[in-house]
Coordinates of C-alpha atoms and ligand atoms in Angstrom, one line a residue:
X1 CA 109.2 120.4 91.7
X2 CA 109.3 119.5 88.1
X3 CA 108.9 116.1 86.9
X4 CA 111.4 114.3 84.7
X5 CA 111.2 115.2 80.8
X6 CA 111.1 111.5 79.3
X7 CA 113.5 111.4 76.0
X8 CA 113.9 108.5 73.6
X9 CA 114.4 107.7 70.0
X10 CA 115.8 105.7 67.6
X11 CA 118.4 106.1 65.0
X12 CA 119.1 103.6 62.5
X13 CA 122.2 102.7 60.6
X14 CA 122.8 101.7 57.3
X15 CA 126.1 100.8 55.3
X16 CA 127.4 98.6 52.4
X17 CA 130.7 96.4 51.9
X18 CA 131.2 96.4 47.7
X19 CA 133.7 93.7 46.7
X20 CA 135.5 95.0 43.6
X21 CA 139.1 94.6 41.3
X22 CA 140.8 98.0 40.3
X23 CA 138.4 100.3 42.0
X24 CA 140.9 103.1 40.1
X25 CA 140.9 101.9 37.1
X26 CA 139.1 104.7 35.0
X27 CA 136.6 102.3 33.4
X28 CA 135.6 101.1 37.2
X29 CA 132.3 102.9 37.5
X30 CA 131.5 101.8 41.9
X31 CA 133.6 104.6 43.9
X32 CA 132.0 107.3 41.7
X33 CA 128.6 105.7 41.7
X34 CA 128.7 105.5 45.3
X35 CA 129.2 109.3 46.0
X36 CA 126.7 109.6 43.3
X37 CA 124.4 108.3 45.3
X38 CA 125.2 110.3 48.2
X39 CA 124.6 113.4 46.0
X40 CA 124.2 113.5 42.4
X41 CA 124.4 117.0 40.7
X42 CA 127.1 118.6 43.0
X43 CA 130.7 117.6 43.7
X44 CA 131.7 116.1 46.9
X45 CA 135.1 117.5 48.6
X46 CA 137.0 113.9 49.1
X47 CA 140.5 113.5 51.6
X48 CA 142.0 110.2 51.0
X49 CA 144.5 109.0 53.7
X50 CA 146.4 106.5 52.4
X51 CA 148.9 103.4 54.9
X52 CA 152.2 103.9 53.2
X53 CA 152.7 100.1 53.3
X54 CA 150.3 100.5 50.5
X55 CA 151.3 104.0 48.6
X56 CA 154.8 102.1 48.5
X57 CA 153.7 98.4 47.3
X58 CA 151.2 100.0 44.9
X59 CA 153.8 103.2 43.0
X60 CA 150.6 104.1 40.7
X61 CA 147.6 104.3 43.6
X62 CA 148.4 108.0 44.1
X63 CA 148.2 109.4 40.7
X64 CA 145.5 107.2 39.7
X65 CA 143.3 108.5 42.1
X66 CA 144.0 111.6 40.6
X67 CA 143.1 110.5 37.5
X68 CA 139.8 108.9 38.5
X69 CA 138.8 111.8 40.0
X70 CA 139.2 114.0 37.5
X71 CA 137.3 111.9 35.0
X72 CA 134.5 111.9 37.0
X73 CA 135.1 115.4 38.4
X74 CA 131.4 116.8 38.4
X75 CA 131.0 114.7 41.0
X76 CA 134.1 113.8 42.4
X77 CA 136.4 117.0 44.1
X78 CA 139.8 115.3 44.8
X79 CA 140.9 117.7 47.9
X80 CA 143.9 116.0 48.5
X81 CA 146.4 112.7 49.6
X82 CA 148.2 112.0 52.8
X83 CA 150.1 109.5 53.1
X84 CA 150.2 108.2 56.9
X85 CA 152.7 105.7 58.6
X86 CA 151.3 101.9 58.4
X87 CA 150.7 99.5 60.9
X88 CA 150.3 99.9 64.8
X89 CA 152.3 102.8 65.4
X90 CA 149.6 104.4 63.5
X91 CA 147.3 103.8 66.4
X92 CA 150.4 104.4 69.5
X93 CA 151.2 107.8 69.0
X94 CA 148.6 111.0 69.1
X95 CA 150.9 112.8 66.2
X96 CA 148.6 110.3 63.6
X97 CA 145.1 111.4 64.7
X98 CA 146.2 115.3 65.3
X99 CA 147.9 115.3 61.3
X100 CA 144.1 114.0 60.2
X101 CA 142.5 116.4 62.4
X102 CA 144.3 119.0 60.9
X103 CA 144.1 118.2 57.3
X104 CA 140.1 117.9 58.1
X105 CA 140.1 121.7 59.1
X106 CA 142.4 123.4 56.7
X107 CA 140.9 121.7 53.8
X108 CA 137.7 122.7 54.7
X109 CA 136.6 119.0 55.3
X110 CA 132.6 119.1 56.5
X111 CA 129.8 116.7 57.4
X112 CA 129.2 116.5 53.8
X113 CA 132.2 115.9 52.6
X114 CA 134.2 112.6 52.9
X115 CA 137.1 111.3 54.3
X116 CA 138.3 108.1 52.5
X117 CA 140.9 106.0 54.3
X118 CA 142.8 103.1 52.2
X119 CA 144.9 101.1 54.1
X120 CA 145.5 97.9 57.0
X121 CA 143.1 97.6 60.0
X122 CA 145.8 100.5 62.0
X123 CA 145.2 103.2 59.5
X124 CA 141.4 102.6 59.5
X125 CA 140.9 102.6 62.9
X126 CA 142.9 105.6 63.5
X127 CA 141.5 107.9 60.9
X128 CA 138.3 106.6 61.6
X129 CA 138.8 107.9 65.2
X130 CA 139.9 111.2 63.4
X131 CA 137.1 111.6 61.5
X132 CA 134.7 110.7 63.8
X133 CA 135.8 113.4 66.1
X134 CA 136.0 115.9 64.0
X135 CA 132.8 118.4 63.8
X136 CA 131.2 115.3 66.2
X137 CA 131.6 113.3 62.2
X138 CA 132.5 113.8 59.3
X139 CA 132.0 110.6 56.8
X140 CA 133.8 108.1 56.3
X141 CA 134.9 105.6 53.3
X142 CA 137.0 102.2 54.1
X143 CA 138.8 100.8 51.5
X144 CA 140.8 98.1 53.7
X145 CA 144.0 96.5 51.8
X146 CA 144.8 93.6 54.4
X147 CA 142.7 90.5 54.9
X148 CA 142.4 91.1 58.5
X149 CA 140.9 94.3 57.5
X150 CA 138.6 93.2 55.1
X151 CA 137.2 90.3 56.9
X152 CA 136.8 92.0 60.4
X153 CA 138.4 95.6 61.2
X154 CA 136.6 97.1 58.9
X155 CA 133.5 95.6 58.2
X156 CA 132.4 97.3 61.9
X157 CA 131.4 100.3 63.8
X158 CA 134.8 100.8 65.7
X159 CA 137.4 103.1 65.5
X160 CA 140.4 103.3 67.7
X161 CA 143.8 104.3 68.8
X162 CA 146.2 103.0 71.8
X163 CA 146.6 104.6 74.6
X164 CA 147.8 104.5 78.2
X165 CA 149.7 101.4 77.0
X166 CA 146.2 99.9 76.6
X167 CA 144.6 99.0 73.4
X168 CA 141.8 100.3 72.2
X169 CA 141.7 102.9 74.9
X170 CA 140.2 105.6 72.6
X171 CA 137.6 105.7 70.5
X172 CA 134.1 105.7 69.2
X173 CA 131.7 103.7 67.9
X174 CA 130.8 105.1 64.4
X175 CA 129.9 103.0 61.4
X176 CA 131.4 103.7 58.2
X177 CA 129.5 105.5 55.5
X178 CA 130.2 102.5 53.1
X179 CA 133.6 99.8 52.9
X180 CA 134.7 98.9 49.3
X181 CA 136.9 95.6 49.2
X182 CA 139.4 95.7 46.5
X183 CA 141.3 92.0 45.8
X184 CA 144.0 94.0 44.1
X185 CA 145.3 95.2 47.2
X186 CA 146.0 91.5 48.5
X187 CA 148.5 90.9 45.5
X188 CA 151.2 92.6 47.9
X189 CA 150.8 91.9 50.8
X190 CA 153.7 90.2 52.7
X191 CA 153.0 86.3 54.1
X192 CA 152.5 86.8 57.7
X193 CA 149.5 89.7 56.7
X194 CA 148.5 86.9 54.4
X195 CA 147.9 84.3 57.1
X196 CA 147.2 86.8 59.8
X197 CA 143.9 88.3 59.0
X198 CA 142.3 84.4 58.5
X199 CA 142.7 84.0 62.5
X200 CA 139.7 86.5 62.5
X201 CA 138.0 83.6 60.0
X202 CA 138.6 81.0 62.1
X203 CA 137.0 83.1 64.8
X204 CA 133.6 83.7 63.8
X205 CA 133.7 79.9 62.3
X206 CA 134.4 78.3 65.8
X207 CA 132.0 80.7 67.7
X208 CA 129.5 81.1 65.3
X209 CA 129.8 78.4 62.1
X210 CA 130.6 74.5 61.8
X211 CA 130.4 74.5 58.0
X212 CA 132.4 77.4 57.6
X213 CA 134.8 75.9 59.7
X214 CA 134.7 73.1 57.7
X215 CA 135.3 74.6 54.4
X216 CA 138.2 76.7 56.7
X217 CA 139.8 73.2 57.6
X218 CA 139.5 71.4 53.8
X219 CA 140.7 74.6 52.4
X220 CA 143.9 75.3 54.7
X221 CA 146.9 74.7 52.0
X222 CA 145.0 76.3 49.3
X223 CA 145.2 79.4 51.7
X224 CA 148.3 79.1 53.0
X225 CA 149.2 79.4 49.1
X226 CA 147.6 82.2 48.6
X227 CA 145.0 80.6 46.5
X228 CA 142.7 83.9 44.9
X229 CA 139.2 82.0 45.3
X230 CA 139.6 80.4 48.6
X231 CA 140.7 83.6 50.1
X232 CA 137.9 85.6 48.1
X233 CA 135.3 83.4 49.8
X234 CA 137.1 83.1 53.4
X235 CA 136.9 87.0 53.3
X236 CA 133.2 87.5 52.0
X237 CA 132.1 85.0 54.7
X238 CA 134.1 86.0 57.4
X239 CA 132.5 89.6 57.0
X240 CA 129.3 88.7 56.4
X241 CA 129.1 87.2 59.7
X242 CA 130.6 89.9 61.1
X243 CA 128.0 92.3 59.9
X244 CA 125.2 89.8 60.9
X245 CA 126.4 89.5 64.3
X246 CA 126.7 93.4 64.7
X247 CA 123.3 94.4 63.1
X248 CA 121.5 91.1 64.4
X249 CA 123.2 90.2 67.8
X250 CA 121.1 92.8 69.6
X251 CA 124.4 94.9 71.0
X252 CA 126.0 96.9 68.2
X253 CA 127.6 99.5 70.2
X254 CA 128.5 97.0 72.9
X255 CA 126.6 97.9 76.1
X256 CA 126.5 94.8 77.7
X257 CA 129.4 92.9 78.7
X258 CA 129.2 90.0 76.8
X259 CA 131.7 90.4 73.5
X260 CA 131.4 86.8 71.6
X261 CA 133.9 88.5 68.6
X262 CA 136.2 89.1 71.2
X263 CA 137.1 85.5 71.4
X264 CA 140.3 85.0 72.2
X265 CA 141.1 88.6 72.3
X266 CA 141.9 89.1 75.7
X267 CA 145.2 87.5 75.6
X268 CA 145.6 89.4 72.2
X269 CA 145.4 92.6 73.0
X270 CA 147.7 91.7 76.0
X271 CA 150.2 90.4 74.0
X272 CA 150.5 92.6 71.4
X273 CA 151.1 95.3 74.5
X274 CA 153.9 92.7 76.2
X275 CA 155.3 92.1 72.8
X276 CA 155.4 96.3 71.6
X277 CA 153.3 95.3 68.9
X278 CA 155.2 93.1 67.5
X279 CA 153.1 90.8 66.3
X280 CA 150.0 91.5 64.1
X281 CA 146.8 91.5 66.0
X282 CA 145.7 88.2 63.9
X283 CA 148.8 86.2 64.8
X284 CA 147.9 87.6 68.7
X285 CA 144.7 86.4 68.0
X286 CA 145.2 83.0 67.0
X287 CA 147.6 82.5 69.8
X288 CA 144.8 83.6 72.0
X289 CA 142.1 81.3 70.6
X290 CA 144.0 78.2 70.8
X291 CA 145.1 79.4 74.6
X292 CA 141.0 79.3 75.1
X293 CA 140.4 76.7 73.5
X294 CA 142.5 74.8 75.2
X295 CA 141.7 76.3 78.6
X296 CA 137.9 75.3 77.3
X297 CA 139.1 71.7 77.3
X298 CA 140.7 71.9 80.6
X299 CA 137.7 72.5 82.2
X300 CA 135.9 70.2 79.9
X301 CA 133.9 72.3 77.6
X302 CA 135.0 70.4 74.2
X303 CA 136.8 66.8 73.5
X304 CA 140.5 66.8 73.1
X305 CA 139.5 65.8 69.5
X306 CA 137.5 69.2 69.0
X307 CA 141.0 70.3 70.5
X308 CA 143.2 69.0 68.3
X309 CA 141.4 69.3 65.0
X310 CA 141.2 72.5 65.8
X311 CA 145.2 73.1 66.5
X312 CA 145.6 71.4 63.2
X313 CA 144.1 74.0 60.9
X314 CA 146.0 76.8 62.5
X315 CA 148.9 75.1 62.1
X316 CA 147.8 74.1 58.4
X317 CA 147.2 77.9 57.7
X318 CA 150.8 78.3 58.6
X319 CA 150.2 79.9 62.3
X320 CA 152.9 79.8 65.0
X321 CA 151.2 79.5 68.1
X322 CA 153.1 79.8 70.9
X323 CA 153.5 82.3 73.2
X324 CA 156.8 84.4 73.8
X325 CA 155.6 84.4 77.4
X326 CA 157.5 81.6 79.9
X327 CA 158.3 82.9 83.2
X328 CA 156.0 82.9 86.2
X329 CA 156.3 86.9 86.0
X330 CA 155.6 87.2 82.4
X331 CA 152.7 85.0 82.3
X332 CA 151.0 86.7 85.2
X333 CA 151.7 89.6 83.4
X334 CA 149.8 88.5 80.4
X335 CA 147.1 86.6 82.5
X336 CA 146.3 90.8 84.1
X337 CA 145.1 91.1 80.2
X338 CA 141.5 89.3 82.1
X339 CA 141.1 92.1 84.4
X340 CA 142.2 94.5 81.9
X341 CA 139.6 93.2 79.2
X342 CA 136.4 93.4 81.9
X343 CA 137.7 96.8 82.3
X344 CA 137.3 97.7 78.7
X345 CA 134.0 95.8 78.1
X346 CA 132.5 97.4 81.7
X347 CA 130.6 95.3 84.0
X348 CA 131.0 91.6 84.7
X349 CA 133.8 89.5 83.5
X350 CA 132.3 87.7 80.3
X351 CA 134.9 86.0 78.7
X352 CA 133.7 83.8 75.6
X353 CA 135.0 79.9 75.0
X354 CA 132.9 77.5 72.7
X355 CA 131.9 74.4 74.0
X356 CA 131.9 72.8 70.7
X357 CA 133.3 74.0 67.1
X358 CA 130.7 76.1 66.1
X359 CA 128.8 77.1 69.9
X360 CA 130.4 80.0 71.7
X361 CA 130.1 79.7 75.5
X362 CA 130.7 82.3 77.6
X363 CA 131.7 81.9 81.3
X364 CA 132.4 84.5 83.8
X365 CA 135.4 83.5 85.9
X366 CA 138.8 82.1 84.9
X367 CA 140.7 80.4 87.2
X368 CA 144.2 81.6 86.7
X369 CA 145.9 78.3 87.9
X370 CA 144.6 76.1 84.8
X371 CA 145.1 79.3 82.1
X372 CA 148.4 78.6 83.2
X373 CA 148.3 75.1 82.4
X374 CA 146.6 75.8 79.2
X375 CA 149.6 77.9 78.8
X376 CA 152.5 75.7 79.5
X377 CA 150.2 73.3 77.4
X378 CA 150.5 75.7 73.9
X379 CA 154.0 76.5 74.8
X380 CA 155.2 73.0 75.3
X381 CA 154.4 71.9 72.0
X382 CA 152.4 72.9 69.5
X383 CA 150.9 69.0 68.8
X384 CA 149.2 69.9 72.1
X385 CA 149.6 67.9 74.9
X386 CA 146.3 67.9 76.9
X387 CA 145.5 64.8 77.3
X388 CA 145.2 64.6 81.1
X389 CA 142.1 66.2 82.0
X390 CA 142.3 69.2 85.0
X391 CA 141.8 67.1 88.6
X392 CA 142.3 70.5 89.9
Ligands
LIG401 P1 148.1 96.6 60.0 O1 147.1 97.7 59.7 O2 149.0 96.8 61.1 O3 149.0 96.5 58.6 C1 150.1 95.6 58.6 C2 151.2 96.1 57.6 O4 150.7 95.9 56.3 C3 151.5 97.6 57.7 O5 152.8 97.7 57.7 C4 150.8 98.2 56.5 O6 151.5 99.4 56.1 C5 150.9 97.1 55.5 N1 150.0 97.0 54.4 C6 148.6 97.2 54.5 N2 148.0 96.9 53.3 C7 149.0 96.5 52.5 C8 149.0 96.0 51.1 N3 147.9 95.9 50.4 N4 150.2 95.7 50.6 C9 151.4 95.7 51.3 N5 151.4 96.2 52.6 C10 150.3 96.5 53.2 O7 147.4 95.2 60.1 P2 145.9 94.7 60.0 O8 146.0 93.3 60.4 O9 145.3 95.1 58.8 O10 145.2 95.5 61.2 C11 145.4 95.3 62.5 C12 144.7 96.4 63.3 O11 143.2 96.3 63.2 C13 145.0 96.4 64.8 O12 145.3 97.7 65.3 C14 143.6 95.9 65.4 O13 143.4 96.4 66.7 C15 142.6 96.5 64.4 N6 141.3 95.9 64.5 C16 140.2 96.7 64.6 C17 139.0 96.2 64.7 C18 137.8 97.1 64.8 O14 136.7 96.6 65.0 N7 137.9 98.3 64.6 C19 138.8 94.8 64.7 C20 139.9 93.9 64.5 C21 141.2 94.5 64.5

C-alpha cells in the first residue's frame, strides 16, 4: 500500500479599487497606467462588455473608448465592444454568459489578455462568471456604474448568474484583476438605483460600524438628494469595509457557514425570486434587514429604540419597506428563502442579526412563528409597531 501524498499551498490575492472622474477622457492617464503595469512594452488585447443601461445613458462611452485606446495604443489593443442587456435578466438567462464565452474565443481572448466589464452589479457578475470560466480565467477589469455596485458587488471575489430559479446558483469565486470607480457614471442613474445601492451601506454600518452609521443617519437627506460628497464618502467607506471584511474576516471564499455580509439577504434573494426580479437587489435588501432587525427585537436582541432609529434612516433615505408578501401562502413561501439560504452557504443554518447597531450576532435557528410576526409587523406600518415584546 502506498501512503497518502500530502499537498498544500498557498496562493495569495491581490487587487485594487481606483476611485476616478472621466476615466475616458484622453487626458485621464489610470486605465492605461494600470495595464501598464500589468505589462509595459507590449499591447494588451482588451474586450470591454458594456450594460446597455449605461451605452444608452452615456451616447459618447463607446467611441471614447475607442479614442482612448488608440492614444495610448502601444499598450492598449482595443479588440472590441459588446453591448449586453442590463440588469437581472443579465444574470436569468444562459444566452448572456454563452454571447461572452463566445466573443472570449473568436477574438482570441487569453489569460493575458483582459476582459473589461462596465456596467450595474448584473453585468459584472455575469461576465465575471464568463470570464472566469473561460480557459479556467481570463482577467478581469470592473468598472461598476451603480452605487450598489460600487460599494459592494463589485468590490468582491464573486461572480454569478441565476439559475434553477435560485439566485446565485452558479458561479465562482474569482477576484477581479483591479475595480476602477468612476463618479461620472452615477450622474444618470435613475432614483430608485440611487437609493438602492446605500441599503448595502447601511449593512456593513449596522453589522460592522456605529460611526458609520452615524454619519449614515445625519447624512440621510443629503443622500436622498443626491448630494455628490456624501455619496462619494458613503461609497469609499461602504467598500472599504467590504474589502476588509473579505481579506481580514478569515473566510474569503466562504467555507464556513457563517456569511455576516449576507445580512438580511436571505429574505432578499427570496424576494427578488417571488417578485421576478422586480425589485433591485438593494431595495430587497433593505426590506430584508429591517424584517431582521425587527425579528432581532422580537426575540430581544436590541431595544425597540435601536429598532426604530434604525427604521427611520431607511425611511429617511427614501426606502419603501414593506413586503409585497401578505398571505399565509406567500409568506411561507418567502420564509423557505431560510432553508434555501443554508443550502447555498452549506452546513449549519447561520443566519446573522446584530444585537446592537454596530454588533452582528449570528444565531442558528429561526423560529418561523415570530418571522411572521416580524413580518406582519413591517407590513403593518412602516412606523413599526413592535412594541409588545414576543411572550411566545
Ligand atoms: P443592476 O445591475 O440590475 O442595474 C440596474 C439598472 O441600472 C439596469 O437596468 C442597468 O442597465 C442600469 N444602469 C447601470 N448603470 C447605469 C448608469 N450609470 N446609468 C444609468 N443606468 C444604469 O443593479 P445593481 O444594483 O447594480 O446590481 C444588482 C446585482 O448585483 C444583483 O444581481 C445582485 O445579486 C448582485 N450582487 C452581487 C454581489 C457579489 O458579491 N458578486 C454582491 C451584491 C449584489
Amino acid at each position: 500500500m502506498f501512503k497518502p501524498i500530502e499537498q498544500e499551498f498557498k496562493v495569495s490575492y491581490r487587487y485594487t479599487l481606483h476611485s476616478t472622474k472621466g476615466l475616458f477622457d484622453l487626458e485621464n492617464e489610470l486605465f492605461k497606467s494600470i495595464i501598464q503595469e500589468y505589462k509595459k512594452n507590449s499591447r494588451v488585447k482588451l474586450l470591454f462588455v458594456i450594460d446597455d443601461g449605461v451605452a444608452n445613458a452615456h451616447t459618447d462611452l463607446l467611441k471614447n473608448i475607442e479614442s482612448y485606446c488608440e492614444k495610448y495604443s502601444y499598450n492598449l489593443s482595443h479588440i472590441k465592444n459588446i453591448v449586453v442587456k442590463g440588469g437581472e435578466q443579465s444574470k436569468n438567462s444562459d444566452g448572456s454568459v454563452d454571447k461572452i464565452l463566445k466573443a472570449i474565443n473568436e477574438n482570441a481572448i487569453c489569460r493575458h489578455s483582459f476582459v473589461v466589464v462596465i456596467g450595474g452589479g448584473a453585468v459584472i457578475d455575469m461576465v465575471g462568471y464568463a470570464a472566469a470560466i473561460a480557459h479556467r480565467g481570463v482577467k478581469l477589469i470592473r468598472i461598476p456604474t451603480t452605487v450598489l455596485s460600487q460599494n459592494d458587488s463589485a468590490v468582491g471575489v464573486k461572480n454569478s448568474i441565476n439559475a434553477f430559479g435560485k439566485k446565485n446558483f452558479l458561479g465562482t469565486f474569482a477576484p477581479p484583476y483591479s475595480i476602477i470607480n468612476d463618479s461620472e457614471f452615477l450622474n444618470t442613474l435613475e432614483q430608485r438605483d440611487w437609493i438602492a445601492g446605500i441599503a448595502e451601506a447601511l449593512k456593513v454600518a449596522l453589522i460592522k460600524d456605529l460611526d458609520f452609521f452615524v454619519y449614515l443617519e445625519k447624512h440621510a437627506e443629503k443622500l436622498r438628494e443626491r448630494d455628490y460628497e456624501t455619496m462619494q464618502y458613503t461609497i469609499y467607506k461602504c467598500a472599504e469595509i467590504h474589502m476588509q471584511h473579505i481579506a481580514h474576516g478569515g473566510d474569503p471564499f466562504e467555507s464556513g457557514s457563517s456569511r455576516p455580509l449576507d445580512f438580511g439577504h436571505w429574505a432578499a434573494h427570496k424576494l427578488e425570486h417571488l417578485t421576478d426580479y422586480s425589485l433591485r437587489h438593494g431595495e430587497a435588501v433593505a426590506k430584508g434587514i429591517v424584517l431582521d432587525v425587527t425579528y432581532a427585537h422580537l426575540i430581544g436582541l436590541i431595544t425597540e429604540n435601536e429598532l426604530k432609529r434604525i427604521v427611520r434612516v431607511f425611511e429617511a433615505i427614501g426606502f419603501d419597506l414593506r413586503f409585497p408578501v401578505e398571505s399565509e401562502t406567500e409568506m411561507n413561501r418567502l420564509l423557505n428563502g431560510i432553508e434555501e439560504f443554508r443550502e447555498h452557504l452549506g452546513g449549519q443554518l447561520t443566519i446573522t442579526l446584530i444585537s446592537g447597531i454596530g454588533t452582528k450576532h449570528d444565531v442558528h435557528e429561526i423560529d418561523n412563528y415570530l418571522m411572521k410576526r416580524a413580518l406582519q409587523s413591517v407590513n403593518d406600518t412602516t412606523n413599526l409597531k413592535v412594541n409588545q415584546r414576543a411572550n411566545h
